[in-house]
Amino acid sequence: MQVLVDSSVDYRVIHHRAEGRTERASVLRGHPLASAAKCMVVHVRHERENRHVVAVLPGDRRVDYRKLRREFGAVDVRMADRSVAEELTGCQSGCIIPFSFAEELSVVFDPSLLLPREVYFNAARLDRSVGLRPDDLVSLVRPRIADISKAEK
């Protein structure tokens, strides 16, 4: 929250019942699923090193591991263990934010996240969310932007 407070971007805070599932949180916040910023920590394995990435995509899409593997030139890509994700982000699973404060954790946004007028995400708590314009979020996070998602089945 301090990053937002210290910034010059407009945002709004939404307090709601505790919820970590994107679909249900979107209903509580009152917006379409496509406006939710779903954040997942992904383990990216190269031949000589491993790294982790926060993959951020709209709530109505899912991670495309093949695209992520190509984007990062990786041998393998998979969801990070829950304990690792929570340690790297400092957030409980279900309320991981689209920011990184760890040098070893980069952030990648799917370009379809930039289409809605406003995007929403849990603000490191299950009972508090933030809504702001996608371009403002990009200016704060400075993520890598790459096609990393596919439509839900």
GROMACS .gro file of C-alpha atoms in nm:
model
  153
    1MET     CA    1   0.000   0.000   0.000
    2GLN     CA    2   0.288   0.234   0.070
    3VAL     CA    3   0.398   0.221  -0.295
    4LEU     CA    4   0.052   0.343  -0.397
    5VAL     CA    5   0.037   0.607  -0.122
    6ASP     CA    6   0.379   0.741  -0.226
    7SER     CA    7   0.291   0.744  -0.596
    8SER     CA    8   0.098   1.002  -0.794
    9VAL     CA    9  -0.143   0.745  -0.942
   10ASP     CA   10  -0.514   0.738  -0.872
   11TYR     CA   11  -0.634   0.418  -0.707
   12ARG     CA   12  -0.915   0.303  -0.490
   13VAL     CA   13  -0.920   0.064  -0.199
   14ILE     CA   14  -1.205  -0.185  -0.172
   15HIS     CA   15  -1.272  -0.361   0.158
   16HIS     CA   16  -1.464  -0.688   0.130
   17ARG     CA   17  -1.513  -1.028   0.287
   18ALA     CA   18  -1.189  -1.231   0.291
   19GLU     CA   19  -1.151  -1.414  -0.039
   20GLY     CA   20  -0.847  -1.540  -0.230
   21ARG     CA   21  -1.011  -1.700  -0.533
   22THR     CA   22  -1.012  -1.467  -0.830
   23GLU     CA   23  -1.364  -1.553  -0.946
   24ARG     CA   24  -1.521  -1.494  -0.604
   25ALA     CA   25  -1.314  -1.186  -0.526
   26SER     CA   26  -1.426  -1.032  -0.857
   27VAL     CA   27  -1.790  -1.079  -0.758
   28LEU     CA   28  -1.726  -0.918  -0.418
   29ARG     CA   29  -1.551  -0.625  -0.582
   30GLY     CA   30  -1.821  -0.591  -0.848
   31HIS     CA   31  -1.625  -0.614  -1.172
   32PRO     CA   32  -1.589  -0.856  -1.467
   33LEU     CA   33  -1.342  -1.141  -1.427
   34ALA     CA   34  -1.137  -1.002  -1.717
   35SER     CA   35  -1.057  -0.697  -1.500
   36ALA     CA   36  -0.897  -0.903  -1.223
   37ALA     CA   37  -0.517  -0.923  -1.210
   38LYS     CA   38  -0.450  -1.287  -1.125
   39CYS     CA   39  -0.097  -1.320  -0.982
   40MET     CA   40   0.090  -1.650  -0.964
   41VAL     CA   41   0.450  -1.728  -0.882
   42VAL     CA   42   0.604  -1.954  -1.144
   43HIS     CA   43   0.928  -2.153  -1.119
   44VAL     CA   44   1.134  -2.109  -1.437
   45ARG     CA   45   1.411  -2.366  -1.480
   46HIS     CA   46   1.702  -2.315  -1.715
   47GLU     CA   47   1.984  -2.561  -1.777
   48ARG     CA   48   2.217  -2.379  -1.538
   49GLU     CA   49   1.992  -2.173  -1.314
   50ASN     CA   50   1.647  -2.144  -1.165
   51ARG     CA   51   1.441  -1.832  -1.114
   52HIS     CA   52   1.093  -1.729  -1.015
   53VAL     CA   53   0.852  -1.496  -1.187
   54VAL     CA   54   0.522  -1.340  -1.085
   55ALA     CA   55   0.296  -1.409  -1.383
   56VAL     CA   56   0.010  -1.158  -1.394
   57LEU     CA   57  -0.286  -1.214  -1.624
   58PRO     CA   58  -0.659  -1.143  -1.641
   59GLY     CA   59  -0.881  -1.354  -1.419
   60ASP     CA   60  -1.062  -1.505  -1.717
   61ARG     CA   61  -0.740  -1.649  -1.863
   62ARG     CA   62  -0.487  -1.907  -1.749
   63VAL     CA   63  -0.110  -1.937  -1.769
   64ASP     CA   64   0.022  -2.091  -2.088
   65TYR     CA   65   0.335  -2.273  -1.972
   66ARG     CA   66   0.457  -2.330  -2.326
   67LYS     CA   67   0.452  -1.955  -2.397
   68LEU     CA   68   0.626  -1.880  -2.067
   69ARG     CA   69   0.894  -2.140  -2.141
   70ARG     CA   70   0.959  -1.979  -2.481
   71GLU     CA   71   0.954  -1.624  -2.341
   72PHE     CA   72   1.219  -1.706  -2.081
   73GLY     CA   73   1.416  -1.959  -2.289
   74ALA     CA   74   1.353  -2.214  -2.015
   75VAL     CA   75   1.378  -2.591  -2.003
   76ASP     CA   76   1.076  -2.620  -1.775
   77VAL     CA   77   0.813  -2.394  -1.622
   78ARG     CA   78   0.570  -2.484  -1.345
   79MET     CA   79   0.384  -2.331  -1.053
   80ALA     CA   80   0.616  -2.256  -0.763
   81ASP     CA   81   0.562  -2.438  -0.436
   82ARG     CA   82   0.322  -2.246  -0.216
   83SER     CA   83   0.581  -2.195   0.059
   84VAL     CA   84   0.835  -2.058  -0.192
   85ALA     CA   85   0.577  -1.823  -0.345
   86GLU     CA   86   0.477  -1.690  -0.004
   87GLU     CA   87   0.839  -1.645   0.105
   88LEU     CA   88   0.942  -1.460  -0.214
   89THR     CA   89   0.639  -1.231  -0.222
   90GLY     CA   90   0.577  -1.185   0.149
   91CYS     CA   91   0.210  -1.252   0.070
   92GLN     CA   92  -0.025  -1.530   0.166
   93SER     CA   93  -0.137  -1.750  -0.121
   94GLY     CA   94  -0.457  -1.604  -0.263
   95CYS     CA   95  -0.348  -1.243  -0.222
   96ILE     CA   96  -0.016  -1.225  -0.406
   97ILE     CA   97   0.035  -0.878  -0.548
   98PRO     CA   98   0.153  -0.784  -0.901
   99PHE     CA   99   0.469  -0.625  -0.758
  100SER     CA  100   0.809  -0.762  -0.660
  101PHE     CA  101   1.027  -0.636  -0.381
  102ALA     CA  102   1.277  -0.922  -0.415
  103GLU     CA  103   1.569  -0.895  -0.656
  104GLU     CA  104   1.538  -1.262  -0.750
  105LEU     CA  105   1.168  -1.230  -0.840
  106SER     CA  106   1.072  -1.062  -1.167
  107VAL     CA  107   0.724  -0.972  -1.289
  108VAL     CA  108   0.565  -1.038  -1.628
  109PHE     CA  109   0.226  -0.904  -1.738
  110ASP     CA  110   0.018  -1.057  -2.013
  111PRO     CA  111  -0.078  -0.775  -2.257
  112SER     CA  112  -0.448  -0.864  -2.228
  113LEU     CA  113  -0.429  -0.735  -1.869
  114LEU     CA  114  -0.383  -0.386  -2.012
  115LEU     CA  115  -0.718  -0.385  -2.196
  116PRO     CA  116  -0.972  -0.310  -1.919
  117ARG     CA  117  -1.029   0.047  -1.805
  118GLU     CA  118  -0.941  -0.056  -1.450
  119VAL     CA  119  -0.773  -0.365  -1.301
  120TYR     CA  120  -0.819  -0.508  -0.953
  121PHE     CA  121  -0.611  -0.725  -0.723
  122ASN     CA  122  -0.602  -0.830  -0.360
  123ALA     CA  123  -0.367  -0.594  -0.181
  124ALA     CA  124  -0.156  -0.848   0.011
  125ARG     CA  125  -0.463  -0.920   0.224
  126LEU     CA  126  -0.764  -1.138   0.151
  127ASP     CA  127  -1.006  -0.869   0.268
  128ARG     CA  128  -0.867  -0.566   0.085
  129SER     CA  129  -0.830  -0.499  -0.285
  130VAL     CA  130  -0.707  -0.216  -0.503
  131GLY     CA  131  -0.843  -0.088  -0.833
  132LEU     CA  132  -0.640   0.130  -1.069
  133ARG     CA  133  -0.576   0.197  -1.436
  134PRO     CA  134  -0.354  -0.062  -1.607
  135ASP     CA  135  -0.111   0.200  -1.740
  136ASP     CA  136  -0.063   0.331  -1.386
  137LEU     CA  137   0.007  -0.021  -1.263
  138VAL     CA  138   0.264  -0.067  -1.541
  139SER     CA  139   0.434   0.263  -1.451
  140LEU     CA  140   0.467   0.148  -1.089
  141VAL     CA  141   0.577  -0.211  -1.151
  142ARG     CA  142   0.773  -0.176  -1.478
  143PRO     CA  143   0.707  -0.540  -1.567
  144ARG     CA  144   0.815  -0.740  -1.866
  145ILE     CA  145   0.512  -0.759  -2.099
  146ALA     CA  146   0.467  -1.081  -2.293
  147ASP     CA  147   0.193  -1.308  -2.421
  148ILE     CA  148   0.185  -1.571  -2.144
  149SER     CA  149  -0.181  -1.672  -2.126
  150LYS     CA  150  -0.454  -1.863  -2.301
  151ALA     CA  151  -0.831  -1.869  -2.271
  152GLU     CA  152  -0.989  -2.071  -1.993
  153LYS     CA  153  -1.143  -2.395  -2.114
   0.00000   0.00000   0.00000
